[in-house]
PDB file of C-alpha atoms in Angstrom:
ATOM      1  CA  MET A1421      21.569   2.976  15.281  1.00  0.00           C
ATOM      2  CA  SER A1422      19.768   0.674  12.870  1.00  0.00           C
ATOM      3  CA  MET A1423      16.400  -1.004  13.162  1.00  0.00           C
ATOM      4  CA  GLU A1424      15.965  -4.723  13.669  1.00  0.00           C
ATOM      5  CA  ASN A1425      14.888  -6.813  10.687  1.00  0.00           C
ATOM      6  CA  ASN A1426      11.468  -7.502  12.189  1.00  0.00           C
ATOM      7  CA  GLU A1427      10.877  -3.761  12.656  1.00  0.00           C
ATOM      8  CA  ILE A1428      11.613  -3.108   8.981  1.00  0.00           C
ATOM      9  CA  ILE A1429       9.284  -5.898   7.891  1.00  0.00           C
ATOM     10  CA  LYS A1430       6.640  -4.621  10.323  1.00  0.00           C
ATOM     11  CA  ILE A1431       6.710  -1.242   8.523  1.00  0.00           C
ATOM     12  CA  GLY A1432       6.032  -2.998   5.202  1.00  0.00           C
ATOM     13  CA  LYS A1433       3.207  -5.064   6.690  1.00  0.00           C
ATOM     14  CA  SER A1434       1.645  -2.031   8.357  1.00  0.00           C
ATOM     15  CA  VAL A1435       1.658   0.058   5.177  1.00  0.00           C
ATOM     16  CA  PHE A1436       0.232  -2.893   3.233  1.00  0.00           C
ATOM     17  CA  LYS A1437      -2.540  -3.481   5.774  1.00  0.00           C
ATOM     18  CA  LEU A1438      -3.473   0.202   5.984  1.00  0.00           C
ATOM     19  CA  PHE A1439      -3.899   0.715   2.249  1.00  0.00           C
ATOM     20  CA  PHE A1440      -5.498  -2.715   1.750  1.00  0.00           C
ATOM     21  CA  LEU A1441      -8.056  -1.887   4.442  1.00  0.00           C
ATOM     22  CA  LEU A1442      -8.770   1.568   2.992  1.00  0.00           C
ATOM     23  CA  GLY A1443      -9.171   0.082  -0.488  1.00  0.00           C
ATOM     24  CA  ASN A1444     -11.618  -2.518   0.816  1.00  0.00           C
ATOM     25  CA  ILE A1445     -13.623   0.134   2.640  1.00  0.00           C
ATOM     26  CA  CYS A1446     -13.904   2.206  -0.533  1.00  0.00           C
ATOM     27  CA  LEU A1447     -14.762  -0.699  -2.853  1.00  0.00           C
ATOM     28  CA  PHE A1448     -17.170  -2.598  -0.642  1.00  0.00           C
ATOM     29  CA  GLY A1449     -18.626   0.590   0.818  1.00  0.00           C
ATOM     30  CA  TYR A1450     -19.602   1.614  -2.698  1.00  0.00           C
ATOM     31  CA  LEU A1451     -20.806  -1.874  -3.682  1.00  0.00           C
ATOM     32  CA  ILE A1452     -23.026  -2.130  -0.606  1.00  0.00           C
ATOM     33  CA  THR A1453     -24.357   1.424  -0.349  1.00  0.00           C
ATOM     34  CA  LYS A1454     -23.954   2.819  -3.911  1.00  0.00           C
ATOM     35  CA  TYR A1455     -22.846   6.066  -2.222  1.00  0.00           C
ATOM     36  CA  ASP A1456     -20.618   7.955  -4.664  1.00  0.00           C
ATOM     37  CA  GLY A1457     -18.426   9.252  -1.852  1.00  0.00           C
ATOM     38  CA  PHE A1458     -16.855   5.809  -1.574  1.00  0.00           C
ATOM     39  CA  ALA A1459     -16.001   5.832  -5.286  1.00  0.00           C
ATOM     40  CA  VAL A1460     -14.476   9.299  -5.023  1.00  0.00           C
ATOM     41  CA  GLY A1461     -12.556   8.197  -1.944  1.00  0.00           C
ATOM     42  CA  GLY A1462     -11.312   5.156  -3.847  1.00  0.00           C
ATOM     43  CA  TYR A1463     -10.067   7.366  -6.660  1.00  0.00           C
ATOM     44  CA  PHE A1464      -8.222   9.655  -4.255  1.00  0.00           C
ATOM     45  CA  LEU A1465      -6.844   6.620  -2.443  1.00  0.00           C
ATOM     46  CA  LEU A1466      -5.498   5.335  -5.745  1.00  0.00           C
ATOM     47  CA  VAL A1467      -3.792   8.643  -6.522  1.00  0.00           C
ATOM     48  CA  PHE A1468      -2.497   9.615  -3.091  1.00  0.00           C
ATOM     49  CA  GLY A1469      -1.947   6.032  -1.945  1.00  0.00           C
ATOM     50  CA  THR A1470       0.361   5.449  -4.885  1.00  0.00           C
ATOM     51  CA  PHE A1471       2.355   8.550  -3.972  1.00  0.00           C
ATOM     52  CA  ILE A1472       2.573   7.652  -0.281  1.00  0.00           C
ATOM     53  CA  ASN A1473       3.509   4.030  -0.989  1.00  0.00           C
ATOM     54  CA  LEU A1474       6.245   5.165  -3.372  1.00  0.00           C
ATOM     55  CA  LEU A1475       7.614   7.513  -0.709  1.00  0.00           C
ATOM     56  CA  VAL A1476       7.667   4.696   1.844  1.00  0.00           C
ATOM     57  CA  ILE A1477       9.363   2.360  -0.644  1.00  0.00           C
ATOM     58  CA  LEU A1478      11.913   5.052  -1.478  1.00  0.00           C
ATOM     59  CA  GLY A1479      12.623   5.577   2.218  1.00  0.00           C
ATOM     60  CA  ILE A1480      13.047   1.855   2.833  1.00  0.00           C
ATOM     61  CA  MET A1481      15.379   1.506  -0.152  1.00  0.00           C
ATOM     62  CA  ILE A1482      17.494   4.472   0.937  1.00  0.00           C
ATOM     63  CA  TYR A1483      17.716   2.845   4.365  1.00  0.00           C
ATOM     64  CA  ALA A1484      18.732  -0.436   2.678  1.00  0.00           C
ATOM     65  CA  PHE A1485      21.601   1.247   0.850  1.00  0.00           C
ATOM     66  CA  ILE A1486      22.804   3.001   4.006  1.00  0.00           C
ATOM     67  CA  TYR A1487      22.571  -0.127   6.175  1.00  0.00           C
ATOM     68  CA  THR A1488      23.517  -2.839   3.707  1.00  0.00           C
ATOM     69  CA  THR A1489      23.234  -5.558   6.357  1.00  0.00           C
ATOM     70  CA  LYS A1490      19.470  -4.853   6.415  1.00  0.00           C
ATOM     71  CA  PHE A1491      19.074  -5.075   2.621  1.00  0.00           C
ATOM     72  CA  GLN A1492      17.208  -8.414   2.616  1.00  0.00           C
ATOM     73  CA  ALA A1493      14.715  -7.269   5.244  1.00  0.00           C
ATOM     74  CA  CYS A1494      14.160  -4.034   3.322  1.00  0.00           C
ATOM     75  CA  LEU A1495      13.501  -5.945   0.100  1.00  0.00           C
ATOM     76  CA  LYS A1496      11.031  -8.146   1.934  1.00  0.00           C
ATOM     77  CA  ALA A1497       9.223  -5.063   3.304  1.00  0.00           C
ATOM     78  CA  VAL A1498       9.081  -3.512  -0.175  1.00  0.00           C
ATOM     79  CA  GLY A1499       7.781  -6.793  -1.593  1.00  0.00           C
ATOM     80  CA  ILE A1500       4.996  -6.878   0.982  1.00  0.00           C
ATOM     81  CA  ILE A1501       3.961  -3.314   0.103  1.00  0.00           C
ATOM     82  CA  MET A1502       4.000  -4.167  -3.606  1.00  0.00           C
ATOM     83  CA  ILE A1503       1.391  -6.895  -3.086  1.00  0.00           C
ATOM     84  CA  ASN A1504      -1.110  -4.012  -3.156  1.00  0.00           C
ATOM     85  CA  ILE A1505      -0.332  -3.232  -6.812  1.00  0.00           C
ATOM     86  CA  PRO A1506      -2.311  -6.082  -8.450  1.00  0.00           C
ATOM     87  CA  ILE A1507      -5.063  -5.648  -5.851  1.00  0.00           C
ATOM     88  CA  ALA A1508      -5.331  -1.924  -6.680  1.00  0.00           C
ATOM     89  CA  ILE A1509      -5.452  -2.719 -10.411  1.00  0.00           C
ATOM     90  CA  LEU A1510      -8.226  -5.259  -9.833  1.00  0.00           C
ATOM     91  CA  TYR A1511     -10.204  -2.863  -7.638  1.00  0.00           C
ATOM     92  CA  ALA A1512      -9.785  -0.041 -10.175  1.00  0.00           C
ATOM     93  CA  PHE A1513     -10.999  -2.370 -12.941  1.00  0.00           C
ATOM     94  CA  ILE A1514     -14.020  -3.362 -10.869  1.00  0.00           C
ATOM     95  CA  GLY A1515     -14.747   0.261  -9.960  1.00  0.00           C
ATOM     96  CA  LEU A1516     -14.527   1.476 -13.538  1.00  0.00           C
ATOM     97  CA  ASN A1517     -16.835  -1.259 -14.818  1.00  0.00           C
ATOM     98  CA  LEU A1518     -19.628  -0.954 -12.260  1.00  0.00           C
ATOM     99  CA  ASN A1519     -21.867   1.441 -14.187  1.00  0.00           C
TER     100      ASN A1519
END
């Protein structure tokens, strides 16, 4: 049984929102408080978040190749997740240039 298109897209949106929110907490938490724990958390988020996002993307793409009728929805979900890439690069640049 396959998922509906909106369910696939919802997965992409949820993963995007989760990692976007965590990235904002780390960046702005550090900017506001200057507590180094936020910077360390941001670094770990960058490392582990990349790994987790790649696993989710891989899973969605495998699903897309199994259920070819859902390919467009899967690509849309992957595209939504990939919006985090330039944001993560910007946040990493800001974080590395704070001191």
